[in-house]
């Protein structure tokens, strides 16, 4: 697996030296938006709301809903044709609850939402007309806001947790110039596979 990663990086470096990267106008802003699936934040969210937060007992059934999709929006400033810096905001959430089997009334509930804010950077490997290949990277933190409620004992618990997070998307592809769509593969707060679009505001 490590050899595969090294080979991919070597190919990207070679391509970056061959193809010109001249479509990202210096000083322009790009608005990115999209949705990803199975993010790193979802795994922690599942632990908080789906796997360990609600205990079932006899006569009680458990249900959960975690969409495992993470909408995101980002804004980047192009420093030069190859590098841009900015920020990314991603969202996620889910819920779990138990019901009494006799009358289907709620027994316990747990909910969690987790926005993530990261400082981001994009490095364009190469561009050929409308097609481009790039990497997207980010560092920041996720804020987990969770609540738990026990209807039987009328108790409610809530809390906040801040957990460091990162975006590592080495394989990203876009099609378009001022506006277009993109696909990103990697690991982070946006998901394993992200699809979306972008709009570029020209620089002065």
Tab-separated table of C-alpha atoms in Angstrom:
chain	number	residue	atom	x	y	z
A	1	UNK	CA	0.000	0.000	0.000
A	2	UNK	CA	2.832	2.390	0.839
A	3	UNK	CA	4.494	1.626	-2.497
A	4	UNK	CA	1.257	2.509	-4.291
A	5	UNK	CA	1.097	5.877	-2.527
A	6	UNK	CA	4.728	6.600	-3.385
A	7	UNK	CA	4.109	5.704	-7.047
A	8	UNK	CA	1.041	7.954	-7.207
A	9	UNK	CA	2.939	10.892	-5.741
A	10	UNK	CA	5.794	10.332	-8.190
A	11	UNK	CA	3.357	10.357	-11.115
A	12	UNK	CA	1.732	13.556	-9.853
A	13	UNK	CA	5.081	15.321	-9.526
A	14	UNK	CA	6.063	14.218	-13.024
A	15	UNK	CA	2.789	15.425	-14.519
A	16	UNK	CA	3.062	18.736	-12.690
A	17	UNK	CA	6.416	19.361	-14.353
A	18	UNK	CA	5.090	18.544	-17.830
A	19	UNK	CA	1.769	20.390	-18.037
A	20	UNK	CA	1.403	24.143	-17.587
A	21	UNK	CA	-0.919	25.382	-14.845
A	22	UNK	CA	-2.162	28.708	-16.144
A	23	UNK	CA	-5.927	28.839	-15.577
A	24	UNK	CA	-5.995	29.906	-11.925
A	25	UNK	CA	-5.730	33.656	-12.237
A	26	UNK	CA	-3.714	35.278	-9.478
A	27	UNK	CA	-5.942	37.219	-7.102
A	28	UNK	CA	-9.166	35.450	-8.065
A	29	UNK	CA	-11.554	33.836	-5.568
A	30	UNK	CA	-13.156	30.426	-5.987
A	31	UNK	CA	-16.314	29.306	-4.205
A	32	UNK	CA	-16.415	25.515	-3.775
A	33	UNK	CA	-19.491	23.539	-2.732
A	34	UNK	CA	-20.573	19.932	-2.701
A	35	UNK	CA	-21.330	16.863	-0.628
A	36	UNK	CA	-19.263	13.889	0.478
A	37	UNK	CA	-19.956	10.528	2.065
A	38	UNK	CA	-18.448	8.573	4.977
A	39	UNK	CA	-16.326	11.289	6.525
A	40	UNK	CA	-13.969	10.942	9.480
A	41	UNK	CA	-16.397	12.984	11.579
A	42	UNK	CA	-19.173	10.466	10.871
A	43	UNK	CA	-17.211	7.683	12.561
A	44	UNK	CA	-16.977	9.662	15.791
A	45	UNK	CA	-20.612	10.714	15.431
A	46	UNK	CA	-21.633	7.060	15.187
A	47	UNK	CA	-19.826	6.338	18.436
A	48	UNK	CA	-21.602	9.207	20.173
A	49	UNK	CA	-25.136	8.514	18.991
A	50	UNK	CA	-25.390	5.044	17.536
A	51	UNK	CA	-23.080	2.550	19.175
A	52	UNK	CA	-22.431	3.503	22.777
A	53	UNK	CA	-24.814	6.232	23.833
A	54	UNK	CA	-28.071	4.276	24.137
A	55	UNK	CA	-28.483	0.981	25.964
A	56	UNK	CA	-31.476	-1.166	25.159
A	57	UNK	CA	-33.389	-3.325	27.629
A	58	UNK	CA	-36.130	-5.930	27.389
A	59	UNK	CA	-39.154	-4.630	25.517
A	60	UNK	CA	-37.190	-1.742	23.963
A	61	UNK	CA	-35.998	-1.428	20.366
A	62	UNK	CA	-33.261	0.871	19.077
A	63	UNK	CA	-33.359	2.989	15.927
A	64	UNK	CA	-30.828	5.346	14.429
A	65	UNK	CA	-30.418	7.730	11.549
A	66	UNK	CA	-27.028	8.916	10.359
A	67	UNK	CA	-27.154	10.074	6.732
A	68	UNK	CA	-23.349	9.742	6.344
A	69	UNK	CA	-23.357	12.649	3.929
A	70	UNK	CA	-21.517	15.875	4.585
A	71	UNK	CA	-22.384	19.055	2.702
A	72	UNK	CA	-19.534	21.547	2.561
A	73	UNK	CA	-18.659	24.982	1.258
A	74	UNK	CA	-15.262	26.603	0.855
A	75	UNK	CA	-13.654	29.801	-0.369
A	76	UNK	CA	-10.118	29.990	-1.742
A	77	UNK	CA	-7.855	32.823	-2.856
A	78	UNK	CA	-5.462	32.053	-5.699
A	79	UNK	CA	-1.956	33.136	-4.741
A	80	UNK	CA	-0.584	32.021	-8.108
A	81	UNK	CA	-1.564	29.604	-10.922
A	82	UNK	CA	-0.662	26.578	-8.797
A	83	UNK	CA	-1.477	27.395	-5.161
A	84	UNK	CA	-4.571	28.767	-3.425
A	85	UNK	CA	-5.388	29.266	0.260
A	86	UNK	CA	-8.714	29.587	2.045
A	87	UNK	CA	-11.138	27.850	4.359
A	88	UNK	CA	-13.684	25.023	4.307
A	89	UNK	CA	-16.821	24.507	6.397
A	90	UNK	CA	-18.410	21.033	6.470
A	91	UNK	CA	-21.496	19.735	8.301
A	92	UNK	CA	-22.644	16.371	9.602
A	93	UNK	CA	-25.083	14.945	12.100
A	94	UNK	CA	-27.284	12.084	13.169
A	95	UNK	CA	-29.641	10.746	15.804
A	96	UNK	CA	-30.488	7.558	17.678
A	97	UNK	CA	-33.493	6.676	19.818
A	98	UNK	CA	-35.228	3.787	21.537
A	99	UNK	CA	-38.942	2.976	21.639
A	100	UNK	CA	-41.103	0.815	23.878
A	101	UNK	CA	-42.379	-2.095	21.828
A	102	UNK	CA	-45.796	-2.076	23.484
A	103	UNK	CA	-46.946	1.425	22.565
A	104	UNK	CA	-44.058	2.702	20.355
A	105	UNK	CA	-43.455	5.593	22.750
A	106	UNK	CA	-39.972	7.094	22.995
A	107	UNK	CA	-37.715	5.821	25.738
A	108	UNK	CA	-34.346	7.497	25.102
A	109	UNK	CA	-32.970	9.838	22.460
A	110	UNK	CA	-29.528	11.028	21.453
A	111	UNK	CA	-28.604	13.579	18.796
A	112	UNK	CA	-25.312	14.957	17.575
A	113	UNK	CA	-24.346	17.608	15.044
A	114	UNK	CA	-20.752	18.303	14.089
A	115	UNK	CA	-19.678	21.281	12.003
A	116	UNK	CA	-16.026	21.344	10.960
A	117	UNK	CA	-13.961	24.429	10.110
A	118	UNK	CA	-10.575	24.052	8.424
A	119	UNK	CA	-7.914	26.241	6.894
A	120	UNK	CA	-7.423	24.803	3.423
A	121	UNK	CA	-5.008	24.857	0.516
A	122	UNK	CA	-5.178	23.537	-3.032
A	123	UNK	CA	-2.179	22.636	-5.171
A	124	UNK	CA	-2.824	22.266	-8.880
A	125	UNK	CA	-0.773	19.455	-10.461
A	126	UNK	CA	-1.625	20.192	-14.067
A	127	UNK	CA	-4.280	21.588	-16.383
A	128	UNK	CA	-5.129	20.752	-19.969
A	129	UNK	CA	-7.793	23.109	-21.351
A	130	UNK	CA	-10.880	22.600	-19.127
A	131	UNK	CA	-9.565	19.549	-17.267
A	132	UNK	CA	-7.412	19.912	-14.156
A	133	UNK	CA	-5.963	17.644	-11.503
A	134	UNK	CA	-5.119	18.977	-8.051
A	135	UNK	CA	-4.774	18.170	-4.365
A	136	UNK	CA	-6.756	19.656	-1.508
A	137	UNK	CA	-5.480	19.844	2.068
A	138	UNK	CA	-6.775	21.295	5.317
A	139	UNK	CA	-6.214	21.552	9.067
A	140	UNK	CA	-8.774	22.536	11.669
A	141	UNK	CA	-11.234	21.128	14.186
A	142	UNK	CA	-14.721	19.644	14.515
A	143	UNK	CA	-17.215	20.796	17.141
A	144	UNK	CA	-19.424	17.940	18.382
A	145	UNK	CA	-22.675	19.139	19.965
A	146	UNK	CA	-24.565	16.205	21.494
A	147	UNK	CA	-27.619	15.769	23.691
A	148	UNK	CA	-29.046	12.715	25.437
A	149	UNK	CA	-32.518	12.417	26.914
A	150	UNK	CA	-34.063	9.654	29.044
A	151	UNK	CA	-37.857	9.913	28.992
A	152	UNK	CA	-38.236	7.395	31.805
A	153	UNK	CA	-36.213	9.358	34.359
A	154	UNK	CA	-36.755	12.844	32.858
A	155	UNK	CA	-33.006	13.438	32.667
A	156	UNK	CA	-31.237	15.379	29.956
A	157	UNK	CA	-27.532	15.593	29.243
A	158	UNK	CA	-25.734	17.761	26.735
A	159	UNK	CA	-22.148	18.549	25.943
A	160	UNK	CA	-19.586	19.920	23.541
A	161	UNK	CA	-16.350	18.380	22.355
A	162	UNK	CA	-13.687	19.869	20.094
A	163	UNK	CA	-11.618	17.337	18.140
A	164	UNK	CA	-8.785	18.188	15.715
A	165	UNK	CA	-9.467	17.274	12.119
A	166	UNK	CA	-7.769	17.324	8.745
A	167	UNK	CA	-8.522	17.051	5.044
A	168	UNK	CA	-6.191	14.974	2.896
A	169	UNK	CA	-7.447	14.719	-0.697
A	170	UNK	CA	-4.514	13.928	-3.013
A	171	UNK	CA	-6.640	12.901	-6.015
A	172	UNK	CA	-8.999	15.661	-7.154
A	173	UNK	CA	-10.332	16.344	-10.639
A	174	UNK	CA	-12.212	19.326	-12.035
A	175	UNK	CA	-13.755	20.203	-15.373
A	176	UNK	CA	-14.448	23.794	-16.286
A	177	UNK	CA	-12.836	27.197	-16.097
A	178	UNK	CA	-14.816	30.004	-14.459
A	179	UNK	CA	-17.460	27.485	-13.341
A	180	UNK	CA	-17.528	23.710	-13.363
A	181	UNK	CA	-17.751	20.537	-11.336
A	182	UNK	CA	-15.227	18.432	-9.445
A	183	UNK	CA	-14.642	15.042	-7.844
A	184	UNK	CA	-12.339	14.573	-4.854
A	185	UNK	CA	-10.980	11.344	-3.360
A	186	UNK	CA	-9.306	11.174	0.014
A	187	UNK	CA	-9.890	11.274	3.751
A	188	UNK	CA	-11.233	13.974	6.031
A	189	UNK	CA	-14.243	15.978	7.152
A	190	UNK	CA	-15.830	16.050	3.689
A	191	UNK	CA	-15.961	12.290	3.096
A	192	UNK	CA	-14.121	9.585	1.210
A	193	UNK	CA	-15.714	10.588	-2.102
A	194	UNK	CA	-16.854	14.166	-2.706
A	195	UNK	CA	-18.745	15.570	-5.668
A	196	UNK	CA	-19.553	19.231	-6.162
A	197	UNK	CA	-19.015	22.349	-8.174
A	198	UNK	CA	-17.336	25.734	-8.093
A	199	UNK	CA	-17.596	29.295	-9.259
A	200	UNK	CA	-14.602	31.573	-9.788
A	201	UNK	CA	-14.712	35.328	-9.251
A	202	UNK	CA	-12.058	36.968	-11.444
A	203	UNK	CA	-9.248	38.894	-9.807
A	204	UNK	CA	-8.819	42.613	-10.172
